[in-house]
C-alpha positions as a LaTeX table, in Angstrom:
\begin{tabular}{lrrr}
\hline
Residue & $x$ (\AA) & $y$ (\AA) & $z$ (\AA) \\
\hline
Met1 & $-0.88$ & 49.78 & $-81.77$ \\
Glu2 & 2.53 & 48.28 & $-80.99$ \\
Leu3 & 2.56 & 50.20 & $-77.70$ \\
Asn4 & $-0.81$ & 48.75 & $-76.73$ \\
Ile5 & 0.36 & 45.17 & $-77.49$ \\
Lys6 & 3.52 & 45.74 & $-75.43$ \\
Lys7 & 1.46 & 47.16 & $-72.59$ \\
Thr8 & $-0.92$ & 44.19 & $-72.76$ \\
Leu9 & 1.99 & 41.72 & $-72.68$ \\
Ile10 & 3.50 & 43.46 & $-69.66$ \\
Leu11 & 0.17 & 43.32 & $-67.81$ \\
Phe12 & $-0.31$ & 39.66 & $-68.81$ \\
Ile13 & 3.19 & 38.69 & $-67.63$ \\
Ser14 & 2.68 & 40.69 & $-64.41$ \\
Ala15 & $-0.58$ & 38.87 & $-63.82$ \\
Ile16 & 1.10 & 35.51 & $-64.33$ \\
Val17 & 3.91 & 36.49 & $-61.95$ \\
Ala18 & 1.36 & 37.69 & $-59.38$ \\
Val19 & $-0.66$ & 34.50 & $-59.65$ \\
Thr20 & 2.52 & 32.42 & $-59.42$ \\
Ile21 & 3.63 & 34.32 & $-56.31$ \\
Phe22 & 0.16 & 33.91 & $-54.78$ \\
Ile23 & 0.07 & 30.17 & $-55.49$ \\
Ala24 & 3.60 & 29.79 & $-54.17$ \\
Ser25 & 2.63 & 31.71 & $-51.04$ \\
Val26 & $-0.47$ & 29.56 & $-50.49$ \\
Val27 & 1.55 & 26.37 & $-51.02$ \\
Phe28 & 4.21 & 27.68 & $-48.63$ \\
Leu29 & 1.62 & 28.54 & $-45.98$ \\
Ile30 & $-0.08$ & 25.15 & $-46.33$ \\
Ser31 & 3.30 & 23.48 & $-46.12$ \\
Gln32 & 4.20 & 25.56 & $-43.08$ \\
Lys33 & 0.84 & 24.80 & $-41.47$ \\
Lys34 & 1.31 & 21.11 & $-42.20$ \\
Asp35 & 4.84 & 21.19 & $-40.79$ \\
Thr36 & 3.59 & 23.08 & $-37.72$ \\
Lys37 & 0.80 & 20.54 & $-37.23$ \\
Met38 & 3.28 & 17.69 & $-37.59$ \\
Asn39 & 5.63 & 19.38 & $-35.11$ \\
Ile40 & 2.79 & 19.85 & $-32.61$ \\
Glu41 & 1.62 & 16.25 & $-33.04$ \\
Ser42 & 5.17 & 15.02 & $-32.66$ \\
Lys43 & 5.66 & 17.10 & $-29.52$ \\
Leu44 & 2.37 & 15.86 & $-28.05$ \\
Gln45 & 3.33 & 12.26 & $-28.76$ \\
Ile46 & 6.64 & 12.82 & $-26.97$ \\
Ile47 & 4.82 & 14.37 & $-23.99$ \\
Gln48 & 2.35 & 11.47 & $-23.94$ \\
Ser49 & 5.18 & 8.92 & $-23.98$ \\
Glu50 & 6.94 & 10.76 & $-21.14$ \\
Lys51 & 3.78 & 10.78 & $-19.02$ \\
Ile52 & 3.15 & 7.06 & $-19.59$ \\
Arg53 & 6.76 & 6.30 & $-18.67$ \\
Ala54 & 6.51 & 8.48 & $-15.53$ \\
Leu55 & 3.30 & 6.73 & $-14.45$ \\
Lys56 & 4.89 & 3.31 & $-14.93$ \\
Ile57 & 7.85 & 4.40 & $-12.79$ \\
Val58 & 5.48 & 5.56 & $-10.03$ \\
Glu59 & 3.53 & 2.30 & $-10.28$ \\
Glu60 & 6.71 & 0.24 & $-9.94$ \\
Glu61 & 7.87 & 2.35 & $-6.97$ \\
Asn62 & 4.51 & 1.74 & $-5.26$ \\
Arg63 & 4.78 & $-1.99$ & $-5.92$ \\
Gln64 & 8.27 & $-2.17$ & $-4.43$ \\
Asn65 & 7.29 & $-0.02$ & $-1.44$ \\
Ile66 & 4.34 & $-2.18$ & $-0.42$ \\
Leu67 & 6.34 & $-5.39$ & $-0.86$ \\
Asn68 & 9.15 & $-4.00$ & 1.29 \\
Leu69 & 6.61 & $-2.92$ & 3.89 \\
Ser70 & 4.93 & $-6.33$ & 3.89 \\
Asn71 & 8.26 & $-7.98$ & 4.70 \\
Asn72 & 8.91 & $-5.73$ & 7.69 \\
Glu73 & 8.52 & $-7.57$ & 11.02 \\
Ile74 & 7.23 & $-4.41$ & 12.71 \\
Val75 & 4.19 & $-4.45$ & 10.41 \\
Thr76 & 3.42 & $-8.10$ & 11.23 \\
Glu77 & 3.90 & $-7.46$ & 14.94 \\
Ala78 & 1.58 & $-4.46$ & 14.75 \\
Tyr79 & $-1.14$ & $-6.44$ & 13.00 \\
Ile80 & $-1.04$ & $-9.28$ & 15.55 \\
Asn81 & $-1.20$ & $-6.74$ & 18.37 \\
Phe82 & $-4.12$ & $-4.82$ & 16.88 \\
Arg83 & $-5.99$ & $-8.00$ & 15.91 \\
Asn84 & $-5.84$ & $-9.30$ & 19.48 \\
Glu85 & $-7.04$ & $-5.99$ & 20.85 \\
Phe86 & $-9.82$ & $-5.81$ & 18.25 \\
Ser87 & $-11.08$ & $-9.23$ & 19.34 \\
Lys88 & $-11.67$ & $-8.31$ & 22.99 \\
Asp89 & $-15.13$ & $-8.98$ & 24.36 \\
Leu90 & $-16.90$ & $-5.68$ & 25.03 \\
Asn91 & $-20.38$ & $-7.00$ & 25.78 \\
Asn92 & $-20.03$ & $-6.10$ & 29.45 \\
Lys93 & $-18.85$ & $-2.58$ & 28.65 \\
Leu94 & $-21.38$ & $-1.52$ & 26.03 \\
Asp95 & $-25.07$ & $-2.14$ & 26.68 \\
Asn96 & $-27.86$ & $-0.81$ & 24.47 \\
Lys97 & $-28.16$ & 2.38 & 26.48 \\
Lys98 & $-24.44$ & 3.10 & 26.10 \\
Ile99 & $-24.50$ & 2.27 & 22.37 \\
Asn100 & $-27.39$ & 4.69 & 21.76 \\
Ser101 & $-25.57$ & 7.33 & 23.76 \\
Leu102 & $-22.42$ & 6.85 & 21.65 \\
Ile103 & $-24.36$ & 7.15 & 18.40 \\
Lys104 & $-26.01$ & 10.34 & 19.63 \\
Glu105 & $-22.61$ & 11.82 & 20.59 \\
Ile106 & $-21.19$ & 10.94 & 17.15 \\
Gln107 & $-24.18$ & 12.58 & 15.46 \\
Asp108 & $-23.52$ & 15.71 & 17.52 \\
Lys109 & $-19.85$ & 15.61 & 16.47 \\
Leu110 & $-20.88$ & 15.58 & 12.81 \\
Glu111 & $-22.53$ & 18.94 & 13.33 \\
Thr112 & $-19.19$ & 20.53 & 14.23 \\
Ser113 & $-16.87$ & 22.07 & 11.64 \\
Ser114 & $-14.21$ & 19.39 & 12.19 \\
Phe115 & $-16.45$ & 16.65 & 10.80 \\
Lys116 & $-18.55$ & 18.66 & 8.35 \\
Ser117 & $-16.96$ & 17.01 & 5.30 \\
Val118 & $-17.79$ & 13.55 & 6.71 \\
Asp119 & $-21.37$ & 14.68 & 7.37 \\
Ile120 & $-21.77$ & 15.97 & 3.78 \\
Ala121 & $-20.20$ & 12.86 & 2.20 \\
Asn122 & $-22.64$ & 10.61 & 4.09 \\
Asn123 & $-25.73$ & 12.83 & 3.95 \\
Gly124 & $-25.72$ & 13.09 & 7.73 \\
Asn125 & $-26.60$ & 9.39 & 8.11 \\
Val126 & $-24.31$ & 7.72 & 10.68 \\
Asp127 & $-25.93$ & 4.34 & 9.97 \\
Leu128 & $-24.10$ & 4.30 & 6.66 \\
Phe129 & $-20.61$ & 4.24 & 8.14 \\
Leu130 & $-20.75$ & 3.36 & 11.84 \\
Pro131 & $-19.28$ & $-0.14$ & 12.43 \\
Glu132 & $-21.85$ & $-2.83$ & 13.12 \\
Asn133 & $-19.79$ & $-4.70$ & 15.73 \\
Leu134 & $-19.19$ & $-3.39$ & 19.24 \\
Asn135 & $-15.40$ & $-3.35$ & 19.02 \\
Gly136 & $-15.43$ & $-1.33$ & 15.84 \\
Leu137 & $-18.01$ & 1.12 & 17.18 \\
Cys138 & $-16.09$ & 1.66 & 20.40 \\
Leu139 & $-12.73$ & 2.09 & 18.68 \\
Gln140 & $-14.14$ & 4.43 & 16.05 \\
Ala141 & $-15.81$ & 6.52 & 18.74 \\
Thr142 & $-12.45$ & 6.79 & 20.49 \\
Tyr143 & $-9.97$ & 7.33 & 17.67 \\
Val144 & $-12.11$ & 8.99 & 14.98 \\
Phe145 & $-14.53$ & 11.05 & 17.05 \\
Lys146 & $-12.31$ & 11.51 & 20.16 \\
Leu147 & $-14.87$ & 10.22 & 22.66 \\
Lys148 & $-12.33$ & 8.10 & 24.60 \\
Glu149 & $-14.52$ & 5.06 & 25.15 \\
Cys150 & $-11.94$ & 2.32 & 24.65 \\
Thr151 & $-8.30$ & 2.18 & 23.64 \\
Tyr152 & $-5.71$ & $-0.12$ & 22.16 \\
Ser153 & $-2.87$ & $-1.27$ & 24.41 \\
Ser154 & 0.18 & 0.83 & 25.31 \\
Asn155 & 1.91 & $-0.51$ & 22.17 \\
Tyr156 & $-0.51$ & 1.49 & 20.03 \\
Lys157 & 1.39 & 4.78 & 20.18 \\
Arg158 & 4.68 & 3.12 & 19.17 \\
Phe159 & 3.16 & 1.39 & 16.15 \\
Asp160 & 1.03 & 4.40 & 15.19 \\
Ser161 & 4.06 & 6.70 & 15.25 \\
Trp162 & 6.05 & 4.25 & 13.13 \\
Phe163 & 3.34 & 4.01 & 10.45 \\
Lys164 & 2.82 & 7.77 & 10.34 \\
Asn165 & 6.55 & 8.28 & 9.78 \\
Phe166 & 6.42 & 5.76 & 6.95 \\
Leu167 & 3.52 & 7.60 & 5.30 \\
Ser168 & 5.25 & 10.96 & 5.63 \\
Glu169 & 8.58 & 9.73 & 4.26 \\
Asn170 & 7.04 & 7.84 & 1.33 \\
Lys171 & 4.20 & 10.28 & 0.57 \\
Tyr172 & 1.23 & 7.96 & 1.00 \\
Tyr173 & $-2.16$ & 9.06 & 2.30 \\
Asp174 & $-3.00$ & 6.10 & 4.55 \\
Val175 & $-2.12$ & 2.52 & 5.48 \\
Phe176 & $-4.51$ & $-0.36$ & 6.31 \\
Leu177 & $-4.09$ & $-3.65$ & 8.18 \\
Ile178 & $-7.04$ & $-5.90$ & 7.36 \\
Asp179 & $-8.13$ & $-9.27$ & 8.75 \\
Pro180 & $-8.53$ & $-11.57$ & 5.70 \\
Lys181 & $-11.20$ & $-13.77$ & 7.33 \\
Ser182 & $-13.50$ & $-11.17$ & 8.85 \\
Ala183 & $-12.59$ & $-8.22$ & 6.55 \\
Asp184 & $-12.22$ & $-6.01$ & 9.66 \\
Ile185 & $-9.92$ & $-2.99$ & 9.20 \\
Val186 & $-8.04$ & $-3.30$ & 12.49 \\
Tyr187 & $-5.74$ & $-0.34$ & 11.88 \\
Thr188 & $-5.40$ & 2.82 & 9.79 \\
Ala189 & $-3.08$ & 5.74 & 10.44 \\
Glu190 & $-5.44$ & 8.47 & 9.20 \\
Lys191 & $-8.40$ & 7.40 & 11.38 \\
Glu192 & $-11.20$ & 8.20 & 8.97 \\
Val193 & $-14.52$ & 6.35 & 9.19 \\
Asp194 & $-13.06$ & 3.32 & 7.42 \\
Phe195 & $-11.01$ & 2.64 & 10.56 \\
Ala196 & $-12.41$ & $-0.26$ & 12.66 \\
Asn197 & $-15.00$ & $-0.88$ & 9.95 \\
Asn198 & $-15.68$ & $-3.95$ & 7.84 \\
Leu199 & $-15.02$ & $-4.19$ & 4.11 \\
Asn200 & $-17.92$ & $-6.62$ & 3.55 \\
Arg201 & $-20.40$ & $-3.85$ & 4.30 \\
Phe202 & $-22.49$ & $-2.30$ & 1.54 \\
Tyr203 & $-20.82$ & 1.01 & 2.41 \\
Phe204 & $-17.59$ & $-0.21$ & 0.78 \\
Asp205 & $-19.16$ & $-1.81$ & $-2.30$ \\
Lys206 & $-17.31$ & $-1.00$ & $-5.52$ \\
Thr207 & $-14.63$ & 0.98 & $-3.71$ \\
Gly208 & $-11.00$ & 0.57 & $-4.70$ \\
Leu209 & $-10.11$ & $-0.67$ & $-1.21$ \\
Gln210 & $-12.68$ & $-3.47$ & $-1.29$ \\
Glu211 & $-11.56$ & $-4.38$ & $-4.81$ \\
Val212 & $-7.87$ & $-4.84$ & $-3.95$ \\
Phe213 & $-8.74$ & $-6.58$ & $-0.67$ \\
Lys214 & $-10.86$ & $-9.23$ & $-2.42$ \\
Lys215 & $-8.12$ & $-9.88$ & $-4.94$ \\
Ser216 & $-5.47$ & $-10.11$ & $-2.22$ \\
Ile217 & $-7.23$ & $-12.78$ & $-0.15$ \\
Gln218 & $-7.19$ & $-15.03$ & $-3.23$ \\
Ala219 & $-3.59$ & $-14.24$ & $-4.18$ \\
Lys220 & $-0.19$ & $-15.77$ & $-3.69$ \\
Glu221 & 2.55 & $-14.21$ & $-1.60$ \\
Gly222 & 4.25 & $-11.34$ & $-3.43$ \\
Glu223 & 1.31 & $-10.48$ & $-5.70$ \\
Val224 & 0.30 & $-6.82$ & $-5.75$ \\
Phe225 & $-2.98$ & $-5.25$ & $-6.83$ \\
Leu226 & $-3.68$ & $-1.63$ & $-7.76$ \\
Ser227 & $-7.11$ & $-0.02$ & $-8.07$ \\
Asp228 & $-8.19$ & 2.85 & $-10.26$ \\
Tyr229 & $-9.01$ & 6.24 & $-8.75$ \\
Lys230 & $-12.63$ & 6.33 & $-7.56$ \\
Phe231 & $-14.72$ & 8.51 & $-5.29$ \\
Tyr232 & $-14.24$ & 7.27 & $-1.71$ \\
Lys233 & $-16.78$ & 8.29 & 0.94 \\
Pro234 & $-14.61$ & 7.60 & 4.02 \\
Ser235 & $-12.21$ & 10.27 & 2.71 \\
Ala236 & $-15.10$ & 12.74 & 2.47 \\
Gly237 & $-15.84$ & 11.63 & $-1.08$ \\
Ala238 & $-12.42$ & 12.49 & $-2.48$ \\
Ala239 & $-10.83$ & 10.47 & $-5.29$ \\
Ala240 & $-8.69$ & 7.61 & $-3.97$ \\
Ala241 & $-6.64$ & 4.73 & $-5.36$ \\
Phe242 & $-5.36$ & 1.75 & $-3.38$ \\
Ile243 & $-2.57$ & $-0.80$ & $-3.65$ \\
Ala244 & $-2.63$ & $-4.04$ & $-1.64$ \\
Thr245 & $-0.77$ & $-7.31$ & $-1.11$ \\
Pro246 & $-1.36$ & $-10.43$ & 1.03 \\
Val247 & 1.04 & $-11.02$ & 3.92 \\
Tyr248 & 1.88 & $-14.63$ & 4.75 \\
Lys249 & 3.41 & $-16.18$ & 7.88 \\
Asp250 & 4.41 & $-19.86$ & 7.97 \\
Asn251 & 2.75 & $-20.33$ & 4.57 \\
Gln252 & $-0.58$ & $-19.08$ & 5.93 \\
Leu253 & $-2.33$ & $-15.84$ & 4.92 \\
Leu254 & $-2.04$ & $-13.66$ & 8.02 \\
Phe255 & $-3.43$ & $-10.29$ & 6.88 \\
Val256 & $-3.85$ & $-7.94$ & 3.94 \\
Leu257 & $-1.72$ & $-4.81$ & 3.77 \\
Ala258 & $-3.05$ & $-1.85$ & 1.78 \\
Leu259 & $-1.94$ & 1.70 & 1.06 \\
Gln260 & $-4.09$ & 4.64 & $-0.03$ \\
Leu261 & $-2.15$ & 6.60 & $-2.63$ \\
Asn262 & $-1.53$ & 10.32 & $-2.31$ \\
Thr263 & $-3.45$ & 12.10 & $-5.07$ \\
Glu264 & $-1.06$ & 15.07 & $-5.03$ \\
Val265 & 1.87 & 12.83 & $-6.03$ \\
Phe266 & $-0.23$ & 11.39 & $-8.85$ \\
Tyr267 & $-1.36$ & 14.83 & $-10.03$ \\
Lys268 & 2.21 & 16.14 & $-10.08$ \\
Thr269 & 3.34 & 13.15 & $-12.13$ \\
Ile270 & 0.70 & 13.86 & $-14.77$ \\
Ser271 & 1.27 & 17.63 & $-14.84$ \\
Asn272 & 5.08 & 17.70 & $-14.55$ \\
Gly273 & 4.87 & 19.14 & $-11.05$ \\
Phe274 & 2.15 & 21.59 & $-12.14$ \\
Lys275 & 4.66 & 23.17 & $-14.56$ \\
Trp276 & 2.66 & 22.91 & $-17.76$ \\
Lys277 & 4.47 & 25.64 & $-19.69$ \\
Glu278 & 7.92 & 24.26 & $-18.87$ \\
Ser279 & 6.91 & 20.82 & $-20.15$ \\
Gly280 & 6.02 & 22.19 & $-23.59$ \\
Leu281 & 2.29 & 22.77 & $-23.17$ \\
Gly282 & 2.38 & 26.55 & $-23.58$ \\
Asn283 & $-0.05$ & 28.91 & $-21.89$ \\
Thr284 & $-3.19$ & 26.79 & $-22.16$ \\
Gly285 & $-2.22$ & 23.15 & $-22.85$ \\
Glu286 & $-2.44$ & 20.39 & $-20.29$ \\
Thr287 & $-2.30$ & 16.63 & $-19.86$ \\
Leu288 & $-5.47$ & 14.89 & $-18.70$ \\
Leu289 & $-5.88$ & 11.24 & $-17.74$ \\
Ile290 & $-9.45$ & 10.08 & $-18.39$ \\
Gly291 & $-10.82$ & 6.77 & $-17.16$ \\
Leu292 & $-13.13$ & 4.39 & $-19.00$ \\
Asp293 & $-16.02$ & 5.90 & $-17.02$ \\
Gly294 & $-15.39$ & 9.29 & $-18.63$ \\
Tyr295 & $-14.16$ & 11.00 & $-15.46$ \\
Val296 & $-10.91$ & 12.94 & $-15.43$ \\
Arg297 & $-8.44$ & 11.35 & $-13.01$ \\
Asn298 & $-6.18$ & 14.35 & $-12.35$ \\
Val299 & $-6.73$ & 17.96 & $-11.36$ \\
Thr300 & $-7.16$ & 20.35 & $-14.29$ \\
Arg301 & $-4.83$ & 23.25 & $-15.04$ \\
Leu302 & $-7.66$ & 25.78 & $-14.72$ \\
Ala303 & $-8.46$ & 24.54 & $-11.21$ \\
Lys304 & $-4.84$ & 25.01 & $-10.15$ \\
Glu305 & $-4.08$ & 28.32 & $-11.85$ \\
Asn306 & $-7.46$ & 30.04 & $-11.54$ \\
Tyr307 & $-9.68$ & 28.29 & $-9.01$ \\
Ala308 & $-12.23$ & 31.12 & $-8.95$ \\
Gly309 & $-12.52$ & 30.90 & $-12.75$ \\
Tyr310 & $-12.77$ & 27.12 & $-12.51$ \\
Lys311 & $-15.64$ & 27.30 & $-10.03$ \\
Lys312 & $-17.41$ & 29.87 & $-12.21$ \\
Phe313 & $-17.01$ & 27.67 & $-15.31$ \\
Met314 & $-18.34$ & 24.61 & $-13.46$ \\
Lys315 & $-21.33$ & 26.54 & $-12.11$ \\
Glu316 & $-22.19$ & 28.11 & $-15.49$ \\
Asn317 & $-22.11$ & 24.66 & $-17.12$ \\
Asp318 & $-24.31$ & 23.03 & $-14.45$ \\
Phe319 & $-21.73$ & 20.62 & $-13.04$ \\
Ser320 & $-22.76$ & 19.09 & $-9.71$ \\
Ser321 & $-20.93$ & 19.97 & $-6.50$ \\
\hline
\end{tabular}
C-alpha cells in the first residue's frame, strides 16, 4: 500500500515537472518568436528608413544637377540656336506630295526591327506621334528616322555632343529644351518620337513630361518640379520620370529645361544595387516602391534574378504584356 502511494506521488510529481517543462518551453518559444518578429520588424524599419534617405539624396542630387545645368551658358546658347532653326519657313520645301511621301517612308521604317518597339507602343499608327507642323515633321524624319530631309545648322553636332556627354557623365536618360510659348520640343539628345513634337498634343496628355512642363511655365526662376514614374509612349512605353525647371534671361522666361531620369539608377537605389541579400533581405526579401495607382515603381527581384521564371509567373497569372 505504502509502495503504491509512493509510486503515485512520484508519477504525480513527474507529471507536474513535465507539464511545467512543457509550459516553460511553449512560453520560451512564444517569447523567442515574438523577439524574432520584433527583430525582423526592427530590421525592416531600418531598411525602409535607409531607402527613404537614399531616395531623398538622389532627389536632391537631381535638383542640384538641373539647376546647375540651367545656369550653364552653353545650354542657353544651344536653345536659342535650335529655336531659330526650328522656326525656319519650310513651306517651299515640303508640299503635300512630299509630306505624304515622308509619312509613307516613316511607316515603312516602323516595319523594320530598329523601330519595332515604337511601332508596338503606338499600335502602328504614325498619326499618333508624327508632329503636326512642317518643321517638326521634317526634323523628326531626319533625326529620328534617318531620312535626311532637313538638318539643323553646323552648330548642331557641337551642342549634341556636349549634351550627350552630360547625360553619360550624370547618368540621365535624356534632356529636353522646350519653347514655353509654343510647347515645341526643339531638342532632345535621345531622338525618340518626342523630339520636334509638341507637348500640347493629346499624345502627351497625362505624361510626366507634360506635367512638369506646365508647372515650369508658371514657376519662378530656381523652382524645380519632379514627376512620378509613368508609362511613356515615346520611350516605347517604358516607365519614365521627369524633372524640369524654367530658365530665365533678363527676367523673362526663355525656355523650359527637362531631364528624363534613368530608371536603372532609380532601381539600384531601391534595391541596394540589386544586392538584396547583402542589404539584409535574405534569399527572398525585396524592397518595392508602389505608387498611389497600385503599380510597382521598381523592377522586382524575381525579374532580375530569374527572368524566365518571372515571365512564366506573369503569364500563368494573366498579366498583360
